Short mmCIF file of C-alpha atoms and ligand atoms in Angstrom, two decimals:
data_model
loop_
_atom_site.label_atom_id
_atom_site.label_comp_id
_atom_site.label_asym_id
_atom_site.label_seq_id
_atom_site.Cartn_x
_atom_site.Cartn_y
_atom_site.Cartn_z
CA MET A 1 30.23 63.89 5.44
CA PRO A 2 29.77 59.97 4.95
CA PRO A 3 27.45 57.78 7.44
CA ARG A 4 30.23 56.93 10.61
CA PRO A 5 28.66 53.22 11.53
CA ASP A 6 30.94 53.45 14.82
CA LEU A 7 29.07 56.62 16.11
CA LEU A 8 25.36 55.51 14.98
CA ALA A 9 23.05 55.04 18.20
CA ALA A 10 21.61 51.41 18.72
CA PRO A 11 17.58 51.78 20.00
CA ASP A 12 16.15 48.85 20.67
CA SER A 13 13.93 48.73 17.96
CA ALA A 14 12.42 52.01 15.46
CA THR A 15 9.58 52.25 17.48
CA ALA A 16 10.71 52.14 21.23
CA THR A 17 9.48 54.79 23.69
CA ALA A 18 13.40 56.81 24.41
CA VAL A 19 11.10 59.16 26.75
CA ALA A 20 7.44 59.59 28.47
CA LEU A 21 6.07 62.42 30.20
CA SER A 22 2.78 61.85 32.43
CA GLY A 23 1.44 64.51 33.52
CA VAL A 24 3.55 66.33 34.00
CA ARG A 25 3.74 69.61 36.08
CA HIS A 26 6.34 71.78 37.92
CA GLU A 27 5.62 74.16 40.78
CA TYR A 28 8.68 76.33 42.02
CA ARG A 29 8.62 77.68 45.67
CA SER A 30 10.68 80.44 46.27
CA GLY A 31 10.20 83.02 49.73
CA GLY A 32 6.77 81.92 50.04
CA ARG A 33 5.62 81.96 46.56
CA ARG A 34 4.43 79.66 43.71
CA ILE A 35 5.46 80.12 39.78
CA LEU A 36 3.81 77.40 38.40
CA ALA A 37 5.70 76.76 35.27
CA LEU A 38 5.14 74.07 33.45
CA ASP A 39 1.23 71.53 33.51
CA GLY A 40 -0.09 68.81 32.51
CA ILE A 41 2.72 67.70 29.66
CA ASP A 42 1.97 64.65 28.41
CA LEU A 43 4.54 63.67 25.49
CA ARG A 44 6.06 60.41 24.17
CA LEU A 45 8.91 60.39 22.29
CA ALA A 46 10.28 57.63 20.14
CA ALA A 47 13.82 56.92 19.64
CA GLY A 48 15.75 59.11 16.97
CA GLU A 49 12.94 61.31 16.80
CA SER A 50 14.55 65.21 17.34
CA LEU A 51 12.06 66.75 19.24
CA ALA A 52 11.97 70.75 19.65
CA VAL A 53 10.41 72.61 22.03
CA VAL A 54 9.40 76.05 21.39
CA GLY A 55 7.31 78.68 23.20
CA PRO A 56 7.91 82.43 24.27
CA SER A 57 10.20 83.45 27.31
CA GLY A 58 9.61 81.69 30.71
CA CYS A 59 7.09 79.28 29.78
CA GLY A 60 8.71 76.90 31.62
CA LYS A 61 11.09 75.23 28.03
CA SER A 62 14.23 75.05 30.58
CA THR A 63 12.17 73.40 33.54
CA LEU A 64 10.77 71.14 31.45
CA LEU A 65 14.86 70.01 29.65
CA ARG A 66 16.27 69.95 33.20
CA MET A 67 12.88 67.57 34.42
CA ILE A 68 14.44 64.89 31.89
CA ALA A 69 17.92 65.34 32.59
CA GLY A 70 17.49 64.89 36.07
CA PHE A 71 18.14 67.95 37.63
CA LEU A 72 14.69 68.69 39.16
CA ARG A 73 11.85 67.07 39.63
CA PRO A 74 8.27 67.52 38.71
CA SER A 75 5.78 68.57 40.95
CA HIS A 76 3.80 65.87 39.78
CA GLY A 77 3.54 63.32 37.37
CA GLU A 78 6.60 61.36 35.50
CA ILE A 79 9.05 61.11 33.41
CA ARG A 80 10.78 57.71 32.23
CA VAL A 81 13.43 57.62 30.35
CA GLY A 82 14.16 54.29 28.76
CA GLY A 83 11.14 52.58 30.17
CA GLU A 84 12.90 53.55 33.59
CA PRO A 85 11.72 56.59 35.79
CA VAL A 86 14.16 59.28 36.22
CA THR A 87 15.82 59.86 39.40
CA GLY A 88 18.37 62.32 38.81
CA PRO A 89 20.77 62.42 35.44
CA GLY A 90 22.70 59.84 33.74
CA PRO A 91 25.11 58.58 31.13
CA ASP A 92 21.99 57.60 28.72
CA ARG A 93 21.63 61.39 29.01
CA GLY A 94 23.81 64.06 27.68
CA VAL A 95 23.37 68.20 28.29
CA VAL A 96 23.98 70.77 26.03
CA PHE A 97 23.73 74.20 27.56
CA GLN A 98 23.32 77.73 26.08
CA GLN A 99 27.13 78.47 27.66
CA PRO A 100 29.18 75.87 26.78
CA ARG A 101 30.70 75.59 30.11
CA LEU A 102 33.75 74.26 29.36
CA PHE A 103 36.25 73.15 31.77
CA PRO A 104 39.10 76.12 31.59
CA TRP A 105 42.13 74.15 32.60
CA LEU A 106 41.64 71.34 30.14
CA SER A 107 42.52 71.21 26.06
CA VAL A 108 39.64 70.64 23.79
CA ARG A 109 40.62 67.12 23.55
CA GLY A 110 40.95 67.07 27.74
CA ASN A 111 37.30 68.85 28.08
CA VAL A 112 35.94 65.42 25.07
CA ALA A 113 37.35 62.82 27.27
CA TYR A 114 36.39 64.08 30.59
CA GLY A 115 33.69 61.71 31.11
CA LEU A 116 35.70 58.79 29.58
CA ARG A 117 37.77 59.24 31.55
CA GLU A 118 35.23 59.33 34.85
CA ALA A 119 33.38 56.36 33.44
CA GLY A 120 36.46 54.61 33.31
CA TRP A 121 37.10 54.20 29.68
CA ALA A 122 40.94 52.84 28.33
CA ARG A 123 43.43 55.49 27.13
CA SER A 124 43.80 54.06 23.99
CA ARG A 125 39.98 54.17 23.05
CA ARG A 126 39.37 57.72 24.72
CA ARG A 127 41.84 59.20 22.39
CA GLU A 128 40.10 56.95 19.61
CA ARG A 129 36.55 57.80 20.61
CA VAL A 130 37.54 62.01 20.95
CA GLU A 131 39.41 61.82 17.76
CA GLN A 132 36.01 60.61 16.24
CA LEU A 133 34.56 63.50 18.22
CA LEU A 134 36.55 66.48 16.81
CA GLU A 135 35.80 65.22 13.95
CA LEU A 136 32.44 65.05 14.07
CA VAL A 137 32.26 68.57 15.17
CA GLY A 138 34.75 70.08 12.89
CA LEU A 139 37.19 70.59 15.49
CA GLY A 140 39.57 68.01 14.15
CA ASP A 141 42.48 70.23 13.92
CA VAL A 142 42.30 72.42 17.72
CA GLY A 143 42.20 69.31 19.57
CA GLY A 144 45.25 70.85 21.67
CA LEU A 145 43.95 74.47 22.65
CA ARG A 146 42.50 75.47 25.79
CA PRO A 147 38.94 77.03 25.79
CA TYR A 148 40.13 80.40 25.68
CA GLU A 149 41.45 80.40 22.07
CA LEU A 150 38.42 79.72 20.67
CA SER A 151 35.31 81.36 19.42
CA GLY A 152 31.82 81.06 20.98
CA GLY A 153 30.90 79.19 17.77
CA MET A 154 33.94 76.39 18.64
CA GLN A 155 33.34 76.49 22.20
CA GLN A 156 30.17 75.35 21.55
CA ARG A 157 31.04 72.48 18.86
CA ALA A 158 33.54 71.25 21.97
CA ALA A 159 30.51 71.32 24.56
CA ILE A 160 28.68 69.24 21.87
CA ALA A 161 31.04 67.11 21.62
CA ARG A 162 31.52 66.18 25.27
CA ALA A 163 28.38 65.70 25.32
CA LEU A 164 27.92 62.82 22.57
CA ALA A 165 31.08 61.29 24.07
CA PRO A 166 30.02 58.83 26.75
CA ASP A 167 27.25 57.80 23.30
CA PRO A 168 24.22 59.02 24.95
CA ALA A 169 21.07 57.80 23.74
CA ILE A 170 20.05 61.33 24.00
CA LEU A 171 20.85 64.82 23.78
CA LEU A 172 19.11 67.33 25.58
CA LEU A 173 20.34 70.68 24.28
CA ASP A 174 18.95 74.04 26.08
CA GLU A 175 19.19 77.31 23.99
CA PRO A 176 22.54 75.98 22.64
CA PHE A 177 22.96 78.52 19.92
CA ALA A 178 21.38 81.68 21.48
CA ALA A 179 24.67 83.55 22.51
CA LEU A 180 26.11 83.36 18.83
CA ASP A 181 26.22 86.02 16.16
CA ALA A 182 23.53 84.56 13.01
CA LEU A 183 25.91 82.86 10.81
CA THR A 184 27.37 80.96 13.24
CA ARG A 185 24.12 80.12 14.51
CA GLU A 186 23.12 79.00 10.83
CA ARG A 187 26.12 77.42 10.35
CA LEU A 188 25.86 75.09 13.98
CA GLN A 189 22.39 74.18 13.40
CA GLU A 190 22.97 72.98 9.70
CA GLU A 191 25.51 71.03 11.48
CA LEU A 192 23.83 69.66 14.34
CA ARG A 193 21.12 68.50 11.89
CA GLY A 194 23.90 66.85 10.62
CA ILE A 195 25.10 65.03 13.45
CA TRP A 196 21.08 63.80 13.92
CA LEU A 197 21.08 62.66 10.53
CA ARG A 198 24.19 60.33 11.12
CA THR A 199 24.11 59.96 14.74
CA GLY A 200 20.01 59.04 14.73
CA LYS A 201 21.06 59.97 18.53
CA THR A 202 17.27 61.00 19.90
CA LEU A 203 17.16 64.92 20.71
CA VAL A 204 15.39 66.97 22.51
CA LEU A 205 16.09 70.70 21.50
CA VAL A 206 14.75 74.37 23.89
CA THR A 207 14.76 77.28 21.62
CA HIS A 208 12.88 80.17 21.05
CA SER A 209 13.94 80.76 17.43
CA VAL A 210 10.74 79.47 15.34
CA ASP A 211 13.20 78.74 12.58
CA GLU A 212 15.42 76.73 14.92
CA ALA A 213 12.56 74.48 15.51
CA ALA A 214 11.45 74.31 12.25
CA LEU A 215 14.77 72.94 11.21
CA LEU A 216 15.77 70.87 13.40
CA GLY A 217 12.36 69.52 14.69
CA SER A 218 11.12 65.64 13.21
CA ARG A 219 8.45 66.95 15.86
CA VAL A 220 8.12 70.63 17.19
CA VAL A 221 6.25 70.99 20.11
CA VAL A 222 4.73 74.60 20.62
CA LEU A 223 4.53 75.41 24.66
CA SER A 224 1.68 78.44 25.75
CA PRO A 225 2.80 81.18 27.82
CA ARG A 226 3.58 79.95 31.38
CA PRO A 227 2.13 77.83 32.90
CA GLY A 228 3.61 76.04 29.60
CA THR A 229 0.88 73.35 28.19
CA VAL A 230 1.77 72.00 24.42
CA VAL A 231 -1.17 74.44 22.21
CA LEU A 232 1.02 72.09 18.94
CA ASP A 233 2.67 69.16 18.28
CA GLU A 234 3.65 68.61 15.25
CA SER A 235 5.63 65.84 13.24
CA SER A 236 7.52 67.63 11.13
CA ALA A 237 7.29 66.08 6.91
CA LEU A 238 10.93 68.19 6.50
CA PRO A 239 13.11 66.40 3.54
CA ARG A 240 16.30 65.04 5.29
CA VAL A 241 18.30 66.82 2.71
CA GLU A 242 20.46 69.59 2.82
CA GLN A 243 19.46 73.29 2.48
CA ALA A 244 15.97 72.63 3.68
CA ARG A 245 15.76 75.64 4.89
CA GLU A 246 14.99 76.14 1.57
CA THR A 247 12.32 73.97 0.95
CA PRO A 248 8.29 74.65 0.78
CA GLU A 249 7.85 72.10 3.72
CA PHE A 250 10.19 74.42 6.06
CA GLY A 251 8.04 77.90 5.16
CA ALA A 252 4.94 76.21 5.48
CA LEU A 253 5.74 74.61 9.64
CA ARG A 254 7.38 78.07 9.91
CA THR A 255 4.38 79.24 9.53
CA ARG A 256 1.96 77.18 11.81
CA ILE A 257 4.64 77.13 14.53
CA LEU A 258 4.31 81.22 14.33
CA GLN A 259 1.10 80.94 14.25
CA ALA A 260 0.83 78.40 17.90
CA VAL A 261 3.94 80.84 19.75
CA ARG A 262 1.92 83.79 18.94
CA GLY A 263 -1.93 82.18 19.98
CA GLU A 264 -3.80 82.23 16.89
N1 ATP B 1 14.69 78.55 40.85
C1 ATP B 1 13.40 79.06 40.58
N2 ATP B 1 13.12 79.25 40.94
C2 ATP B 1 11.28 80.39 41.30
N3 ATP B 1 11.14 80.36 39.76
C3 ATP B 1 11.81 79.77 38.87
C4 ATP B 1 13.02 79.14 38.73
N4 ATP B 1 13.26 78.48 37.58
C5 ATP B 1 12.75 79.24 36.31
N5 ATP B 1 11.22 79.98 37.35
C6 ATP B 1 10.09 80.85 36.88
O1 ATP B 1 9.33 79.42 35.95
C7 ATP B 1 9.04 80.35 34.80
C8 ATP B 1 9.79 79.15 33.66
O2 ATP B 1 11.35 79.34 33.68
P1 ATP B 1 12.04 78.36 32.73
O3 ATP B 1 13.78 78.58 33.06
O4 ATP B 1 11.55 77.11 32.46
O5 ATP B 1 11.36 79.25 31.16
P2 ATP B 1 11.61 79.57 30.16
O6 ATP B 1 10.93 78.76 28.65
O7 ATP B 1 13.45 78.33 29.47
O8 ATP B 1 12.31 80.40 29.75
P3 ATP B 1 13.49 81.05 28.77
O9 ATP B 1 13.03 81.42 27.12
O10 ATP B 1 13.30 82.69 29.14
O11 ATP B 1 14.77 80.73 29.01
C9 ATP B 1 9.27 80.89 34.95
O12 ATP B 1 8.19 82.06 35.19
C10 ATP B 1 10.32 81.29 35.63
O13 ATP B 1 10.01 82.40 36.02
MG1 MG B 2 15.04 78.55 29.27
#
């Protein structure tokens, strides 16, 4: 697909810091119990980077993402997005969850347009933007259908289009493909990679899949078992080509991630 300049993000400079976490720790308190989910997280993510966060179940990946999204405050430390401390959710961050969470009473088009209507976009501009996005995620011909008429993979594509609609600088994804069958998952991974390459968005992708992290991260962070701390932080030299999965770099990176996940 040719580049879509209209959808390109415009970071202030190529090295602008999009997300900065300093000394971040999060402890849950429930029923008199304290659960330390994450500790000592220091990360600076440049605009346009695609950070894959991988680690065992319960190591604090979703906690980390929810703090960047602004749904949850860190117990200690600070998170800045675009230089500003995070105090809550904002239009600069689009979020995609494991389940698509589409509005069942709206068409696909209506779901993608929802945030734009809320943000006061004029009807004609909204319509144009929605059609662009549906094309981008490969749903150009099903905009009129309701979510229940779509397959799981199509619903997740619609959720990605909805998150991209207000043109957030940062896209946060929490196990977005975990509920899908292997083939659909592989296809959507390739598509997300294509979207990242074409739009230049900053991505934070949480996954427990080593392959997904190796394929989609321009940088990969591995967290230890709970409390999650960073045990590997590596920039990826994966060539920006189609079929990246078949390159030797992919295999080598995959092995290093796997070793870090296993604590080797
Ligand atoms: N609302 C909560 N109250 C209390 N403890 C919680 C809460 N949410 C998460 N936890 C605990 O914090 C730890 C980290 O949870 P989190 O959901 O961030 O893990 P995760 O890495 O996303 O796991 P998974 O891969 O299974 O999704 C877990 O031990 C979990 O039990
Ligand atoms: Mg999780």
